[in-house]
Every structure is written in structure tokens, then in C-alpha cells.
Amino acid sequence: MNKGTKIIVEIILFVACLGLVYLIYNSIMQPVRFNKQKAYRESVAIQRLKDIRTLEVAFKSVNGRYTGDIDSLINFYNTGKMEVIMQVGSGDDSVAVAHTEALKKKGAKVEDLLKMYQEGAKDLYFSTKTLVPVKDTLFTGRENLVLDSLKFIPFSGGQPIEMQAVIKVVSGVNVPLFEAEAPYDKLLRGLDRQLIINAKADCRDKNRYEGLQVGSVDTPNNNAGNWE
């Protein structure tokens, strides 16, 4: 083998070694990158499902049932009202408690006490139910909240969140149930297909939904998420 041929062979072997190193490195890092992206996407989807659960619980408190229609939840948030308990004063304030009891003995009703409070009276202690706009009650500390985004599974290219709501008879009692889901096939769209298949198989092995799910229309679970 002459010197020129030897150099060419060495170069070929060097490139082949580099290629082999890259393939080994990539085979190691691919699941690492997948798991990192999977965890990030799950965190976004979990927050979305939690927001849906919050709206569903509020919707049920007003309507006595859940809804399988995300647009109904969004409309409920934008235009609906819900009953909340407003407490005025503190039970530890003995002066306010005594003053309020004295007023009640004179015939003052909660409506009268509320009017007095609204007019500036401070030495009062009572609670009352009142209707307030849903948007003034839920998500008040959240910045950049876009309710319309709740319709979609994040990173899915616009695929809708899968939702159901039913009334199921449990031990002879009608029980409202709902579930909202983001399947891995859509949530992990664009990631390594084999690793998605592996993630779904792992869920099946654990008898778990193949993705993220909150609530259940099969059995009451206190509206738990399968990540909790």
C-alpha cells in the first residue's frame, strides 16, 4: 500500500469513526431530548386541563351538571355569574359581633346589614350569599390568560381537547361526571414516533390512559388528573 492510498484509508476510517461516535451519541441523547420535550409539553397541557377542571367545577355549581362543550365553558366564564359567600368583619371582633347581634334582635336582616356595610358601617360581622361575575372570581391572578386556547391540545397543530360529560347512576344516585383528555398521539406530535409508541405502551402496562386525562366518565374520581 503506497503512502497516498494509506492516507486515504486513514481518512475514511477517521470519518467512519466520527460517524459511529455520532450515531452512538445520538442514540443516547435522543430519548433524553424526547423526555425533556415530553415533560415540557405535559406541563403546558396539565395547566390547560387544570383550567378546564376549574371551569367545569364552577359550571356545575351553577347548572348542576358538567358540560362536554368547551365553548359553553368559555361563554360561562365570559358572561356567567356564580354564587359566592361574602363575609363581612371577623368573628374575633367582639364589638362587631355584639353590635350585629343587637341589630338582628331589633329585626335587621342580612339585606339591611349589607346596606349598612355598603354605606360605611364597619363594626359588623355577618356573611351572605351574593352573585358575582365568573370572570371576577376565577383566574383573577393570571396574566395573559387566553380562554380560547383551552379548546386545543397544545403542540398538536390545532387538534381539539377531547371532552365528555355524562350523568351516571352510581349506587342509585345520578352523578354528573366529566373528562377532558390530551392523547399522546396529538400532544407529542412531531416527536420520535417509536418513543411515542413506547410512552403509550408504558401507560398500558400501568393501566393508565395513553396521554393526560382529568376526570372520568367511567367512575367518580373527584375530578383527579392522571398525573396527580
mmCIF file of N, CA and C in Angstrom, residues 74-166:
data_model
loop_
_atom_site.group_PDB
_atom_site.id
_atom_site.type_symbol
_atom_site.label_atom_id
_atom_site.label_comp_id
_atom_site.label_asym_id
_atom_site.label_seq_id
_atom_site.Cartn_x
_atom_site.Cartn_y
_atom_site.Cartn_z
ATOM 1 N N ILE A 74 -66.319 28.516 28.034
ATOM 2 C CA ILE A 74 -65.769 29.839 27.737
ATOM 3 C C ILE A 74 -66.859 30.900 27.846
ATOM 4 N N ASN A 75 -68.044 30.591 27.336
ATOM 5 C CA ASN A 75 -69.157 31.528 27.437
ATOM 6 C C ASN A 75 -69.566 31.730 28.892
ATOM 7 N N PHE A 76 -69.531 30.647 29.668
ATOM 8 C CA PHE A 76 -69.838 30.725 31.100
ATOM 9 C C PHE A 76 -68.866 31.660 31.796
ATOM 10 N N TYR A 77 -67.594 31.560 31.457
ATOM 11 C CA TYR A 77 -66.590 32.435 32.068
ATOM 12 C C TYR A 77 -66.833 33.898 31.674
ATOM 13 N N ASN A 78 -67.143 34.131 30.420
ATOM 14 C CA ASN A 78 -67.272 35.498 29.928
ATOM 15 C C ASN A 78 -68.565 36.179 30.357
ATOM 16 N N THR A 79 -69.652 35.436 30.479
ATOM 17 C CA THR A 79 -70.954 36.070 30.734
ATOM 18 C C THR A 79 -71.673 35.561 31.973
ATOM 19 N N GLY A 80 -71.221 34.460 32.538
ATOM 20 C CA GLY A 80 -71.953 33.844 33.642
ATOM 21 C C GLY A 80 -71.717 34.496 34.985
ATOM 22 N N LYS A 81 -72.566 34.146 35.925
ATOM 23 C CA LYS A 81 -72.426 34.581 37.308
ATOM 24 C C LYS A 81 -72.510 33.363 38.206
ATOM 25 N N MET A 82 -71.867 33.449 39.355
ATOM 26 C CA MET A 82 -71.900 32.347 40.301
ATOM 27 C C MET A 82 -72.082 32.880 41.711
ATOM 28 N N GLU A 83 -72.653 32.052 42.543
ATOM 29 C CA GLU A 83 -72.941 32.440 43.913
ATOM 30 C C GLU A 83 -71.715 32.199 44.789
ATOM 31 N N VAL A 84 -71.337 33.210 45.539
ATOM 32 C CA VAL A 84 -70.229 33.085 46.477
ATOM 33 C C VAL A 84 -70.673 33.594 47.834
ATOM 34 N N ILE A 85 -70.003 33.157 48.870
ATOM 35 C CA ILE A 85 -70.296 33.615 50.225
ATOM 36 C C ILE A 85 -69.372 34.780 50.559
ATOM 37 N N MET A 86 -69.965 35.913 50.841
ATOM 38 C CA MET A 86 -69.196 37.096 51.221
ATOM 39 C C MET A 86 -69.274 37.270 52.732
ATOM 40 N N GLN A 87 -68.135 37.340 53.367
ATOM 41 C CA GLN A 87 -68.104 37.540 54.815
ATOM 42 C C GLN A 87 -67.641 38.946 55.130
ATOM 43 N N VAL A 88 -68.382 39.597 55.987
ATOM 44 C CA VAL A 88 -68.046 40.947 56.425
ATOM 45 C C VAL A 88 -67.612 40.894 57.882
ATOM 46 N N GLY A 89 -66.467 41.477 58.177
ATOM 47 C CA GLY A 89 -65.983 41.504 59.546
ATOM 48 C C GLY A 89 -65.342 40.208 59.971
ATOM 49 N N SER A 90 -65.000 40.140 61.260
ATOM 50 C CA SER A 90 -64.315 38.979 61.815
ATOM 51 C C SER A 90 -65.038 38.495 63.063
ATOM 52 N N GLY A 91 -65.138 37.179 63.175
ATOM 53 C CA GLY A 91 -65.747 36.591 64.360
ATOM 54 C C GLY A 91 -64.941 36.834 65.610
ATOM 55 N N ASP A 92 -63.698 37.249 65.453
ATOM 56 C CA ASP A 92 -62.851 37.553 66.615
ATOM 57 C C ASP A 92 -63.051 38.977 67.118
ATOM 58 N N ASP A 93 -63.815 39.771 66.352
ATOM 59 C CA ASP A 93 -64.083 41.151 66.744
ATOM 60 C C ASP A 93 -65.339 41.161 67.607
ATOM 61 N N SER A 94 -65.150 41.159 68.935
ATOM 62 C CA SER A 94 -66.291 41.048 69.857
ATOM 63 C C SER A 94 -67.249 42.229 69.746
ATOM 64 N N VAL A 95 -66.711 43.415 69.464
ATOM 65 C CA VAL A 95 -67.567 44.602 69.337
ATOM 66 C C VAL A 95 -68.474 44.453 68.116
ATOM 67 N N ALA A 96 -67.892 44.010 66.977
ATOM 68 C CA ALA A 96 -68.678 43.834 65.758
ATOM 69 C C ALA A 96 -69.726 42.745 65.936
ATOM 70 N N VAL A 97 -69.352 41.650 66.597
ATOM 71 C CA VAL A 97 -70.290 40.551 66.821
ATOM 72 C C VAL A 97 -71.452 41.017 67.691
ATOM 73 N N ALA A 98 -71.139 41.737 68.806
ATOM 74 C CA ALA A 98 -72.187 42.205 69.722
ATOM 75 C C ALA A 98 -73.104 43.209 69.040
ATOM 76 N N HIS A 99 -72.502 44.119 68.263
ATOM 77 C CA HIS A 99 -73.300 45.124 67.561
ATOM 78 C C HIS A 99 -74.242 44.475 66.544
ATOM 79 N N THR A 100 -73.726 43.494 65.805
ATOM 80 C CA THR A 100 -74.534 42.812 64.800
ATOM 81 C C THR A 100 -75.685 42.045 65.454
ATOM 82 N N GLU A 101 -75.401 41.350 66.552
ATOM 83 C CA GLU A 101 -76.445 40.599 67.246
ATOM 84 C C GLU A 101 -77.531 41.537 67.766
ATOM 85 N N ALA A 102 -77.112 42.699 68.238
ATOM 86 C CA ALA A 102 -78.090 43.681 68.721
ATOM 87 C C ALA A 102 -78.987 44.156 67.585
ATOM 88 N N LEU A 103 -78.408 44.389 66.431
ATOM 89 C CA LEU A 103 -79.195 44.825 65.279
ATOM 90 C C LEU A 103 -80.173 43.743 64.837
ATOM 91 N N LYS A 104 -79.713 42.484 64.886
ATOM 92 C CA LYS A 104 -80.587 41.374 64.497
ATOM 93 C C LYS A 104 -81.770 41.247 65.448
ATOM 94 N N LYS A 105 -81.544 41.493 66.733
ATOM 95 C CA LYS A 105 -82.629 41.406 67.707
ATOM 96 C C LYS A 105 -83.661 42.501 67.476
ATOM 97 N N LYS A 106 -83.216 43.594 66.879
ATOM 98 C CA LYS A 106 -84.128 44.694 66.561
ATOM 99 C C LYS A 106 -84.839 44.469 65.222
ATOM 100 N N GLY A 107 -84.539 43.321 64.578
ATOM 101 C CA GLY A 107 -85.227 42.980 63.348
ATOM 102 C C GLY A 107 -84.425 43.171 62.079
ATOM 103 N N ALA A 108 -83.163 43.543 62.176
ATOM 104 C CA ALA A 108 -82.341 43.757 60.984
ATOM 105 C C ALA A 108 -82.076 42.422 60.280
ATOM 106 N N LYS A 109 -82.279 42.390 58.985
ATOM 107 C CA LYS A 109 -81.998 41.210 58.181
ATOM 108 C C LYS A 109 -80.644 41.367 57.491
ATOM 109 N N VAL A 110 -80.208 40.306 56.856
ATOM 110 C CA VAL A 110 -78.909 40.338 56.182
ATOM 111 C C VAL A 110 -78.877 41.454 55.138
ATOM 112 N N GLU A 111 -79.996 41.657 54.433
ATOM 113 C CA GLU A 111 -80.037 42.715 53.429
ATOM 114 C C GLU A 111 -79.818 44.086 54.057
ATOM 115 N N ASP A 112 -80.367 44.260 55.263
ATOM 116 C CA ASP A 112 -80.187 45.533 55.973
ATOM 117 C C ASP A 112 -78.732 45.710 56.397
ATOM 118 N N LEU A 113 -78.143 44.633 56.896
ATOM 119 C CA LEU A 113 -76.747 44.697 57.322
ATOM 120 C C LEU A 113 -75.835 44.996 56.141
ATOM 121 N N LEU A 114 -76.135 44.371 55.001
ATOM 122 C CA LEU A 114 -75.325 44.596 53.805
ATOM 123 C C LEU A 114 -75.426 46.053 53.355
ATOM 124 N N LYS A 115 -76.616 46.616 53.401
ATOM 125 C CA LYS A 115 -76.800 48.014 53.019
ATOM 126 C C LYS A 115 -76.023 48.934 53.956
ATOM 127 N N MET A 116 -76.069 48.632 55.264
ATOM 128 C CA MET A 116 -75.320 49.428 56.251
ATOM 129 C C MET A 116 -73.816 49.365 55.962
ATOM 130 N N TYR A 117 -73.354 48.168 55.627
ATOM 131 C CA TYR A 117 -71.930 47.991 55.316
ATOM 132 C C TYR A 117 -71.549 48.787 54.075
ATOM 133 N N GLN A 118 -72.397 48.707 53.047
ATOM 134 C CA GLN A 118 -72.123 49.436 51.813
ATOM 135 C C GLN A 118 -72.149 50.945 52.025
ATOM 136 N N GLU A 119 -72.882 51.393 53.050
ATOM 137 C CA GLU A 119 -72.971 52.825 53.355
ATOM 138 C C GLU A 119 -71.871 53.283 54.310
ATOM 139 N N GLY A 120 -71.008 52.335 54.727
ATOM 140 C CA GLY A 120 -69.845 52.736 55.524
ATOM 141 C C GLY A 120 -69.729 52.153 56.901
ATOM 142 N N ALA A 121 -70.734 51.439 57.375
ATOM 143 C CA ALA A 121 -70.650 50.840 58.709
ATOM 144 C C ALA A 121 -69.589 49.748 58.719
ATOM 145 N N LYS A 122 -68.707 49.776 59.715
ATOM 146 C CA LYS A 122 -67.603 48.819 59.767
ATOM 147 C C LYS A 122 -67.709 47.835 60.928
ATOM 148 N N ASP A 123 -68.435 48.208 61.988
ATOM 149 C CA ASP A 123 -68.495 47.342 63.171
ATOM 150 C C ASP A 123 -69.613 46.307 63.007
ATOM 151 N N LEU A 124 -69.463 45.464 61.995
ATOM 152 C CA LEU A 124 -70.441 44.439 61.688
ATOM 153 C C LEU A 124 -69.747 43.103 61.446
ATOM 154 N N TYR A 125 -70.491 42.026 61.698
ATOM 155 C CA TYR A 125 -69.978 40.696 61.402
ATOM 156 C C TYR A 125 -71.132 39.836 60.898
ATOM 157 N N PHE A 126 -71.086 39.472 59.608
ATOM 158 C CA PHE A 126 -72.120 38.621 59.022
ATOM 159 C C PHE A 126 -71.601 38.068 57.697
ATOM 160 N N SER A 127 -72.304 37.098 57.189
ATOM 161 C CA SER A 127 -71.976 36.543 55.881
ATOM 162 C C SER A 127 -73.252 36.458 55.064
ATOM 163 N N THR A 128 -73.077 36.552 53.762
ATOM 164 C CA THR A 128 -74.234 36.500 52.874
ATOM 165 C C THR A 128 -73.823 35.921 51.542
ATOM 166 N N LYS A 129 -74.772 35.314 50.856
ATOM 167 C CA LYS A 129 -74.523 34.796 49.522
ATOM 168 C C LYS A 129 -74.825 35.880 48.503
ATOM 169 N N THR A 130 -73.959 36.007 47.531
ATOM 170 C CA THR A 130 -74.151 37.021 46.511
ATOM 171 C C THR A 130 -73.703 36.502 45.155
ATOM 172 N N LEU A 131 -74.288 37.022 44.088
ATOM 173 C CA LEU A 131 -73.915 36.646 42.734
ATOM 174 C C LEU A 131 -72.833 37.580 42.217
ATOM 175 N N VAL A 132 -71.767 36.991 41.681
ATOM 176 C CA VAL A 132 -70.685 37.794 41.125
ATOM 177 C C VAL A 132 -70.332 37.231 39.748
ATOM 178 N N PRO A 133 -69.837 38.066 38.842
ATOM 179 C CA PRO A 133 -69.406 37.555 37.536
ATOM 180 C C PRO A 133 -68.309 36.507 37.691
ATOM 181 N N VAL A 134 -68.409 35.456 36.905
ATOM 182 C CA VAL A 134 -67.418 34.377 36.975
ATOM 183 C C VAL A 134 -66.016 34.919 36.725
ATOM 184 N N LYS A 135 -65.872 35.829 35.768
ATOM 185 C CA LYS A 135 -64.545 36.350 35.415
ATOM 186 C C LYS A 135 -63.939 37.193 36.538
ATOM 187 N N ASP A 136 -64.769 37.624 37.506
ATOM 188 C CA ASP A 136 -64.249 38.358 38.653
ATOM 189 C C ASP A 136 -63.860 37.421 39.788
ATOM 190 N N THR A 137 -64.107 36.131 39.586
ATOM 191 C CA THR A 137 -63.853 35.144 40.641
ATOM 192 C C THR A 137 -62.741 34.167 40.271
ATOM 193 N N LEU A 138 -62.737 33.700 39.011
ATOM 194 C CA LEU A 138 -61.767 32.690 38.588
ATOM 195 C C LEU A 138 -60.601 33.322 37.837
ATOM 196 N N PHE A 139 -59.420 32.772 38.030
ATOM 197 C CA PHE A 139 -58.200 33.152 37.304
ATOM 198 C C PHE A 139 -57.846 34.638 37.479
ATOM 199 N N THR A 140 -58.229 35.231 38.602
ATOM 200 C CA THR A 140 -58.021 36.668 38.754
ATOM 201 C C THR A 140 -56.540 37.038 38.844
ATOM 202 N N GLY A 141 -55.698 36.097 39.254
ATOM 203 C CA GLY A 141 -54.279 36.411 39.364
ATOM 204 C C GLY A 141 -53.460 36.005 38.165
ATOM 205 N N ARG A 142 -54.118 35.516 37.131
ATOM 206 C CA ARG A 142 -53.410 35.009 35.961
ATOM 207 C C ARG A 142 -53.226 36.103 34.921
ATOM 208 N N GLU A 143 -51.998 36.258 34.443
ATOM 209 C CA GLU A 143 -51.717 37.214 33.386
ATOM 210 C C GLU A 143 -51.710 36.492 32.029
ATOM 211 N N ASN A 144 -52.111 37.219 31.001
ATOM 212 C CA ASN A 144 -52.075 36.698 29.621
ATOM 213 C C ASN A 144 -52.878 35.405 29.465
ATOM 214 N N LEU A 145 -53.996 35.310 30.194
ATOM 215 C CA LEU A 145 -54.852 34.143 30.057
ATOM 216 C C LEU A 145 -55.666 34.259 28.768
ATOM 217 N N VAL A 146 -55.548 33.272 27.894
ATOM 218 C CA VAL A 146 -56.300 33.257 26.632
ATOM 219 C C VAL A 146 -57.260 32.082 26.707
ATOM 220 N N LEU A 147 -58.529 32.362 27.004
ATOM 221 C CA LEU A 147 -59.501 31.296 27.215
ATOM 222 C C LEU A 147 -59.704 30.441 25.965
ATOM 223 N N ASP A 148 -59.628 31.047 24.792
ATOM 224 C CA ASP A 148 -59.849 30.280 23.565
ATOM 225 C C ASP A 148 -58.827 29.163 23.386
ATOM 226 N N SER A 149 -57.640 29.311 23.986
ATOM 227 C CA SER A 149 -56.611 28.278 23.850
ATOM 228 C C SER A 149 -57.007 26.989 24.561
ATOM 229 N N LEU A 150 -57.971 27.069 25.495
ATOM 230 C CA LEU A 150 -58.405 25.877 26.212
ATOM 231 C C LEU A 150 -59.047 24.850 25.274
ATOM 232 N N LYS A 151 -59.445 25.302 24.095
ATOM 233 C CA LYS A 151 -60.079 24.394 23.147
ATOM 234 C C LYS A 151 -59.108 23.360 22.586
ATOM 235 N N PHE A 152 -57.824 23.683 22.591
ATOM 236 C CA PHE A 152 -56.883 22.912 21.795
ATOM 237 C C PHE A 152 -55.826 22.188 22.635
ATOM 238 N N ILE A 153 -55.424 21.025 22.139
ATOM 239 C CA ILE A 153 -54.301 20.300 22.724
ATOM 240 C C ILE A 153 -53.028 21.030 22.309
ATOM 241 N N PRO A 154 -52.216 21.476 23.259
ATOM 242 C CA PRO A 154 -51.006 22.203 22.875
ATOM 243 C C PRO A 154 -50.070 21.352 22.019
ATOM 244 N N PHE A 155 -49.389 22.015 21.078
ATOM 245 C CA PHE A 155 -48.386 21.391 20.198
ATOM 246 C C PHE A 155 -48.990 20.383 19.222
ATOM 247 N N SER A 156 -50.318 20.381 19.086
ATOM 248 C CA SER A 156 -50.974 19.366 18.250
ATOM 249 C C SER A 156 -51.327 19.878 16.866
ATOM 250 N N GLY A 157 -51.056 21.152 16.597
ATOM 251 C CA GLY A 157 -51.450 21.710 15.319
ATOM 252 C C GLY A 157 -52.924 22.047 15.250
ATOM 253 N N GLY A 158 -53.517 22.347 16.425
ATOM 254 C CA GLY A 158 -54.919 22.770 16.445
ATOM 255 C C GLY A 158 -55.930 21.666 16.685
ATOM 256 N N GLN A 159 -55.475 20.491 17.154
ATOM 257 C CA GLN A 159 -56.407 19.415 17.469
ATOM 258 C C GLN A 159 -57.165 19.754 18.759
ATOM 259 N N PRO A 160 -58.496 19.500 18.800
ATOM 260 C CA PRO A 160 -59.283 19.895 19.971
ATOM 261 C C PRO A 160 -59.052 18.991 21.177
ATOM 262 N N ILE A 161 -59.149 19.586 22.363
ATOM 263 C CA ILE A 161 -59.197 18.808 23.593
ATOM 264 C C ILE A 161 -60.399 17.874 23.506
ATOM 265 N N GLU A 162 -60.218 16.624 23.900
ATOM 266 C CA GLU A 162 -61.300 15.644 23.839
ATOM 267 C C GLU A 162 -62.073 15.669 25.156
ATOM 268 N N MET A 163 -63.367 16.021 25.084
ATOM 269 C CA MET A 163 -64.170 16.204 26.289
ATOM 270 C C MET A 163 -65.467 15.419 26.219
ATOM 271 N N GLN A 164 -65.918 14.968 27.393
ATOM 272 C CA GLN A 164 -67.219 14.321 27.536
ATOM 273 C C GLN A 164 -67.816 14.726 28.871
ATOM 274 N N ALA A 165 -69.141 14.738 28.943
ATOM 275 C CA ALA A 165 -69.844 14.955 30.204
ATOM 276 C C ALA A 165 -71.086 14.087 30.197
ATOM 277 N N VAL A 166 -71.335 13.383 31.303
ATOM 278 C CA VAL A 166 -72.480 12.473 31.382
ATOM 279 C C VAL A 166 -73.103 12.570 32.774
#
